[in-house]
Coordinates of C-alpha atoms and ligand atoms in Angstrom, one line a residue:
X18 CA -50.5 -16.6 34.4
X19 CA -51.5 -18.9 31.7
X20 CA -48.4 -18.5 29.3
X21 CA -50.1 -20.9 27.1
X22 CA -53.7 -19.2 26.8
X23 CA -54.5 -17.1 23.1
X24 CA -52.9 -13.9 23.1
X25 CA -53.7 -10.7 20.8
X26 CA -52.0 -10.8 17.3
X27 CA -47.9 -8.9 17.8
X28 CA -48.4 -10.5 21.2
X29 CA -47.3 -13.6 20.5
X30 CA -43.8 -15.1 21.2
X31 CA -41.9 -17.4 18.6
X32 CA -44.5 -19.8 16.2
X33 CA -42.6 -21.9 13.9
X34 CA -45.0 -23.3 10.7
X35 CA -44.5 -26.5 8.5
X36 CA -40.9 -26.1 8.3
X37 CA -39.2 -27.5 5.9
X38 CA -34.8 -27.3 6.4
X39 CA -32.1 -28.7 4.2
X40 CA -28.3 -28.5 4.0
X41 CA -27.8 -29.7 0.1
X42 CA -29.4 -33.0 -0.8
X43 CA -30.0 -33.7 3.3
X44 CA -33.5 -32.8 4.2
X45 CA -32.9 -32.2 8.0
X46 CA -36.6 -31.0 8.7
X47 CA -39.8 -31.5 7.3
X48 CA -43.6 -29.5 8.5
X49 CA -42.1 -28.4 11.8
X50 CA -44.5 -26.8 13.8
X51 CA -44.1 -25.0 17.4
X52 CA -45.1 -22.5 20.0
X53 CA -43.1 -20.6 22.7
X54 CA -45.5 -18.1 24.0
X55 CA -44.0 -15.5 25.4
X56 CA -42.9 -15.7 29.1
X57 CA -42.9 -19.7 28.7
X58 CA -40.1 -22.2 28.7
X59 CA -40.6 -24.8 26.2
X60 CA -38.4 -28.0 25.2
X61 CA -36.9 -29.7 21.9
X62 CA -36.2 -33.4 23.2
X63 CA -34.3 -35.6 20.9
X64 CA -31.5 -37.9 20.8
X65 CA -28.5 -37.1 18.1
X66 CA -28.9 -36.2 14.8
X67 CA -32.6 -35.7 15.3
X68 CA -32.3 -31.5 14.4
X69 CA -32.9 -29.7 17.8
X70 CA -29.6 -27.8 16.6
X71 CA -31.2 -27.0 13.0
X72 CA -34.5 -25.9 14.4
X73 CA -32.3 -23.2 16.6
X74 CA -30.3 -22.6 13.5
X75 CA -32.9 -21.9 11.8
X76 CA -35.1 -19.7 14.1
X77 CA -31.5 -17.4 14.8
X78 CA -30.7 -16.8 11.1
X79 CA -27.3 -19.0 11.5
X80 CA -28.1 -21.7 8.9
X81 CA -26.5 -20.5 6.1
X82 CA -23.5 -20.9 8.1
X83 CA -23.7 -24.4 8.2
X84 CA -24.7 -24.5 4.7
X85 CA -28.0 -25.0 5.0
X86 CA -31.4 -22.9 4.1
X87 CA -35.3 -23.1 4.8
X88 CA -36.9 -24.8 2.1
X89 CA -41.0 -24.2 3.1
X90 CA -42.7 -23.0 6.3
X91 CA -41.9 -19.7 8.3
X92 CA -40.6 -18.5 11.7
X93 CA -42.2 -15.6 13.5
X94 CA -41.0 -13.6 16.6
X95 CA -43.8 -11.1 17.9
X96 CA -45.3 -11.4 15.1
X97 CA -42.3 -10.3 12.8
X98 CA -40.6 -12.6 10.2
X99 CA -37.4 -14.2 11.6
X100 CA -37.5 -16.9 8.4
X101 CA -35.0 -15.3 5.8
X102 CA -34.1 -12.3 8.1
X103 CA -30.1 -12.1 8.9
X104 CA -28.4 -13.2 12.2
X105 CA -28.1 -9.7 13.4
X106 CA -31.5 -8.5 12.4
X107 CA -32.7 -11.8 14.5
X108 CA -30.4 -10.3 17.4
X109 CA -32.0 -6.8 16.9
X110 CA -35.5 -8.2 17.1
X111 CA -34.6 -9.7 20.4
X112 CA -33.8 -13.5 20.1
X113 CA -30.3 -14.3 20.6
X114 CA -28.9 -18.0 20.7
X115 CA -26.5 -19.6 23.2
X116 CA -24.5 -21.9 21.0
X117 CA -24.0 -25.9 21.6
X118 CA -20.0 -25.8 23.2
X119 CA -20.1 -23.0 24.6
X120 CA -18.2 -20.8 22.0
X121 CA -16.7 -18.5 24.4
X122 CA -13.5 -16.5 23.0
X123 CA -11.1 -18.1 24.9
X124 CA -8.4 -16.2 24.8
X125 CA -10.3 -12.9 25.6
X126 CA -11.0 -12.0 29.1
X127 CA -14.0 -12.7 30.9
X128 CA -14.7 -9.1 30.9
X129 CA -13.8 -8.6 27.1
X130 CA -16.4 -11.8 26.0
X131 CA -19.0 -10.2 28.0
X132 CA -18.4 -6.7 26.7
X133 CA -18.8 -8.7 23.1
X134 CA -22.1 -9.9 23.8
X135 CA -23.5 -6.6 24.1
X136 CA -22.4 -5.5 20.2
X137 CA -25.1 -5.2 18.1
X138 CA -27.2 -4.7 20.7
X139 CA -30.2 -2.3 20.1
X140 CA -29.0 0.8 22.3
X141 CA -25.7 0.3 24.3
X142 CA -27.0 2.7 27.0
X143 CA -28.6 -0.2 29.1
X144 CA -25.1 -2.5 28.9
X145 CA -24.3 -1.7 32.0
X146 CA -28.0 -2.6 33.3
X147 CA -27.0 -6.1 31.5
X148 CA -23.9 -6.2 33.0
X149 CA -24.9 -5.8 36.4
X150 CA -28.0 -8.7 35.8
X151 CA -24.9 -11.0 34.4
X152 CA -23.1 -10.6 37.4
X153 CA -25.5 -10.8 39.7
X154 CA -26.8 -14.4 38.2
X155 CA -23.3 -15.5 38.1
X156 CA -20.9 -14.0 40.4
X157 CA -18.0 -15.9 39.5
X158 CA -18.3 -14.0 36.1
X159 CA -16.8 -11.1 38.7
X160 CA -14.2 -13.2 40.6
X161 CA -13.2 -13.8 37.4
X162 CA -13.5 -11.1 35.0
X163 CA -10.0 -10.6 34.2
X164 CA -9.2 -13.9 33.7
X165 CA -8.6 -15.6 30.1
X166 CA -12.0 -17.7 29.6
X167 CA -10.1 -20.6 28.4
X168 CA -9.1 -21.2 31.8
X169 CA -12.8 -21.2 33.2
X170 CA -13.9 -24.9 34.3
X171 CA -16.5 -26.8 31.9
X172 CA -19.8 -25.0 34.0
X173 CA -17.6 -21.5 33.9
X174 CA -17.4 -21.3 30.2
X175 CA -21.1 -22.2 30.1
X176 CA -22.4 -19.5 32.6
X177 CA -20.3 -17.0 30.2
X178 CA -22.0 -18.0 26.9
X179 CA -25.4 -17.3 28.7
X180 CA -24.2 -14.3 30.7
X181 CA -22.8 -13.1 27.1
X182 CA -26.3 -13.8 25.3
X183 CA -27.7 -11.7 28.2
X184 CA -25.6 -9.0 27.5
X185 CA -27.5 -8.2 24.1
X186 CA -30.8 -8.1 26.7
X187 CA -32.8 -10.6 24.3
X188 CA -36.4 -11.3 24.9
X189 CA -35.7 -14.9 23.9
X190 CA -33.2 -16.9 24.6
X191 CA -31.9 -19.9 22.5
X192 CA -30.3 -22.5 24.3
X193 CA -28.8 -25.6 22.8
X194 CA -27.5 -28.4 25.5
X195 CA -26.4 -25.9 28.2
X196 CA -26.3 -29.2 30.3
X197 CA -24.4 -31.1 27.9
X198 CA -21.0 -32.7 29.8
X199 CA -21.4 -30.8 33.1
X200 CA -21.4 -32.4 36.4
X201 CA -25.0 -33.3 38.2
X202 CA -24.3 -30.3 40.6
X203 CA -23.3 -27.8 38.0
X204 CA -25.7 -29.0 35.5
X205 CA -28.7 -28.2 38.3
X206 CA -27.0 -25.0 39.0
X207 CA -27.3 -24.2 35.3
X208 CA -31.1 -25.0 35.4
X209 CA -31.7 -22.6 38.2
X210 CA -30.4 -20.0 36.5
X211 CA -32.6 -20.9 33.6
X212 CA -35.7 -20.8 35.9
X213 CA -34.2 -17.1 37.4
X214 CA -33.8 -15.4 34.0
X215 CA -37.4 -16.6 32.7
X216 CA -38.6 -15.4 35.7
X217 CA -37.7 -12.1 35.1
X218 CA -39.5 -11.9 31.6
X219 CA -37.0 -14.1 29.4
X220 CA -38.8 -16.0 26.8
X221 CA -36.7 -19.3 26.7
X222 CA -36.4 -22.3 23.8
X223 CA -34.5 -25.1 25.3
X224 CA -32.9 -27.9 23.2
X225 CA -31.9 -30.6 25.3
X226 CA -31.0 -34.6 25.2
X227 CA -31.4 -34.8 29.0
X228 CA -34.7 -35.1 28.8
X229 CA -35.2 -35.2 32.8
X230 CA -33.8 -31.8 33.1
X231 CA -35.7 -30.1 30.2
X232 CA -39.1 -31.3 31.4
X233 CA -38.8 -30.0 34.3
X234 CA -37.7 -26.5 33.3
X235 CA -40.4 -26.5 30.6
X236 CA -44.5 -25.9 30.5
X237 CA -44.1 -27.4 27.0
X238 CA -41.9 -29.8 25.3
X239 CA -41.6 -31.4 21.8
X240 CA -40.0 -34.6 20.7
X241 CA -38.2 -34.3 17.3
X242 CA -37.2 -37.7 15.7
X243 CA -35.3 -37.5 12.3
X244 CA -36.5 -33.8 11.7
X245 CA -40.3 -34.4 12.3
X246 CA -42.4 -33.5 15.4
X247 CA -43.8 -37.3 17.1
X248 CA -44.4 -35.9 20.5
X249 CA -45.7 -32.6 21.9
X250 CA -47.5 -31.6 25.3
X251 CA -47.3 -30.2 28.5
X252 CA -44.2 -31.0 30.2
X253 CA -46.0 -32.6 33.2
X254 CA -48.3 -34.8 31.2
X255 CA -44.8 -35.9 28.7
X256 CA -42.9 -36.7 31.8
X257 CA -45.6 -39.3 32.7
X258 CA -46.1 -40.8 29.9
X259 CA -45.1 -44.1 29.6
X260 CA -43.9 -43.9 26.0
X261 CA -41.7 -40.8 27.1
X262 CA -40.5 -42.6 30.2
X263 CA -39.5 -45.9 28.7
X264 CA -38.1 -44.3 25.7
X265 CA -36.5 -40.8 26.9
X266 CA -36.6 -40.5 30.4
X267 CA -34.8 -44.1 30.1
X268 CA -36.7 -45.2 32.9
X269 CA -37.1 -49.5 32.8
X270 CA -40.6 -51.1 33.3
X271 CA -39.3 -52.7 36.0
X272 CA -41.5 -54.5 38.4
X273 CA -39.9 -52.1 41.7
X274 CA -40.6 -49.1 39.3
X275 CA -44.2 -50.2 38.4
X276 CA -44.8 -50.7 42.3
X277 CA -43.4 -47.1 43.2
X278 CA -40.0 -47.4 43.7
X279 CA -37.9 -44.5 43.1
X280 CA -36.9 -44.0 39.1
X281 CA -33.4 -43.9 37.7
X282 CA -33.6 -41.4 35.3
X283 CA -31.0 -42.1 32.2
X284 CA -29.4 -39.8 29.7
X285 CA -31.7 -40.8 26.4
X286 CA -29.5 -41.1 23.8
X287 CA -30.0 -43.1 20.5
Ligands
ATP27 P1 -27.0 -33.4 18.1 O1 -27.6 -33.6 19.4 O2 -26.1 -34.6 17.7 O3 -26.4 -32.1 17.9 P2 -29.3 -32.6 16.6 O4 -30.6 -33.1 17.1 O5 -29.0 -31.2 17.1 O6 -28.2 -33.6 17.0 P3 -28.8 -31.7 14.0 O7 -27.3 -31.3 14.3 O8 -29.7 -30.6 13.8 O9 -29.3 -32.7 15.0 O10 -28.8 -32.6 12.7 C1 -29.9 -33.0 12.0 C2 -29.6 -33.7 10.7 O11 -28.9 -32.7 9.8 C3 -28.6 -34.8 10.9 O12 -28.9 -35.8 9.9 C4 -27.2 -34.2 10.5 O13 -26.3 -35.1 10.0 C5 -27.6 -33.2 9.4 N1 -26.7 -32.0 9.5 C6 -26.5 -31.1 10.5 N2 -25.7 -30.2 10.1 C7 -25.3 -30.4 8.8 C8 -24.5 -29.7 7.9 N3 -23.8 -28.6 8.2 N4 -24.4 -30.3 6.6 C9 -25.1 -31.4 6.3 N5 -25.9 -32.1 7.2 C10 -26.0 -31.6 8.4

């Protein structure tokens, strides 16, 4: 399927328009512009401070946590306003974000974070449906669900903040740098599971700096620098161009690499 071909109006997953975000006097993005059809996985690439976290912000309703507000543009879920709607009414209209860190109670119980993910939820009758998808995508989650989640390891915690997001059964899923300071192995573990939950019918927005990962998880990505849009395409055709290798894929125009030789793919950061 075509996740990218026109859909009928209400059909649509999340479009962002010429948005405009500020915290104060800092302007943090300006005529932001995106797609994430439904069904698709689509990137944000950028290094630090380039606002892959206030473009999530902003799409979940958590900005005016952070002190911050949409000044111009709008967000839209199916076809329904996100832009100015609370955090829960975000949650209720399906989109639910896995925060940067993890954010996992960690003095609460495996069990008890994942019960938490499922408040608010739109009907509790399906929890235990959720539950059981959690724990089959990440049986650890069962081993140890009566442990404190402070005592999970680094790629623990993280499979706990997604298995708790998946616990409200959203329809898209926000994830900010679920890579970010996790081993090679668990970081590719982490990526499957990505591919597993969009395959069964999870809309995903990825933020990543690890560029190499993201584009291949995505069908679309989007390179923010200092809160505007420079780069967008399919995933494939970003990952192959030389701009995006030299400067985010961190890949040298060596004369080996020019004549085939196998790529060292580099964290981008700026
Ligand atoms: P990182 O990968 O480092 O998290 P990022 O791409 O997610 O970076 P943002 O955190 O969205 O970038 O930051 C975008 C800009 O907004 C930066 O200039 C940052 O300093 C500023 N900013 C972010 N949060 C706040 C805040 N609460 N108050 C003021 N400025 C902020």
């Amino acid at each position: 399927m075509d996740v990218h071909a026109p859909r009928p109006p209400g059909d649509s997953g999340l479009v962002v328009r010429d948005l405009a975000v500020s915290y104060g006097p800092v302007l943090a993005l300006r005529g932001v512009s995106l797609d994430v059809p439904r069904g698709s996985v689509v990137a944000v690439l950028g290094g630090n401070g380039a606002g892959k976290s206030t473009l999530l912000r902003a799409v979940s309703g958590t900005l005016r946590f952070h002190r911050g507000g949409i000044t111009a543009g709008e967000v839209t879920f199916g076809g329904k306003r996100l832009s100015g709607a609370t955090t829960s009414a975000v949650v209720a209209g399906g989109v639910v974000q896995v925060p940067e860190g993890r954010r996992i109670f960690a003095r609460m119980t495996v069990e008890e974070n994942l019960r938490a993910g499922a408040l608010g939820a739109p009907g509790r009758r399906s929890a235990a449906k959720a539950k059981e998808r959690v724990l089959t995508l990440f049986p650890v989650l069962a081993e140890r669900a009566g442990q404190r989640a402070g005592l999970l390891s680094g790629g623990e915690q993280q499979m706990l903040a997604i298995g708790r997001a998946l616990m409200a059964r959203p329809r898209m899923l926000l994830l900010d740098e679920p890579t970010l300071g996790l081993a090679p192995m668990m970081a590719s573990r982490i990526a499957d599971t990505v591919r597993e939950i969009n395959a069964g019918g999870t809309t995903v927005l990825l933020v990543e700096q690890n560029a190499a990962m993201a584009l291949s998880l995505a069908s679309h990505a989007y390179v923010l620098e200092v809160g505007e849009v420079v780069l967008s395409g399919p995933a494939a055709e970003l990952a192959t161009s030389d701009e995006v290798r030299r400067r985010y894929l961190g890949i040298e125009d060596a004369p080996e690499a020019a004549a085939g030789a196998r790529p060292v793919l580099a964290r981008w950061s700026t």
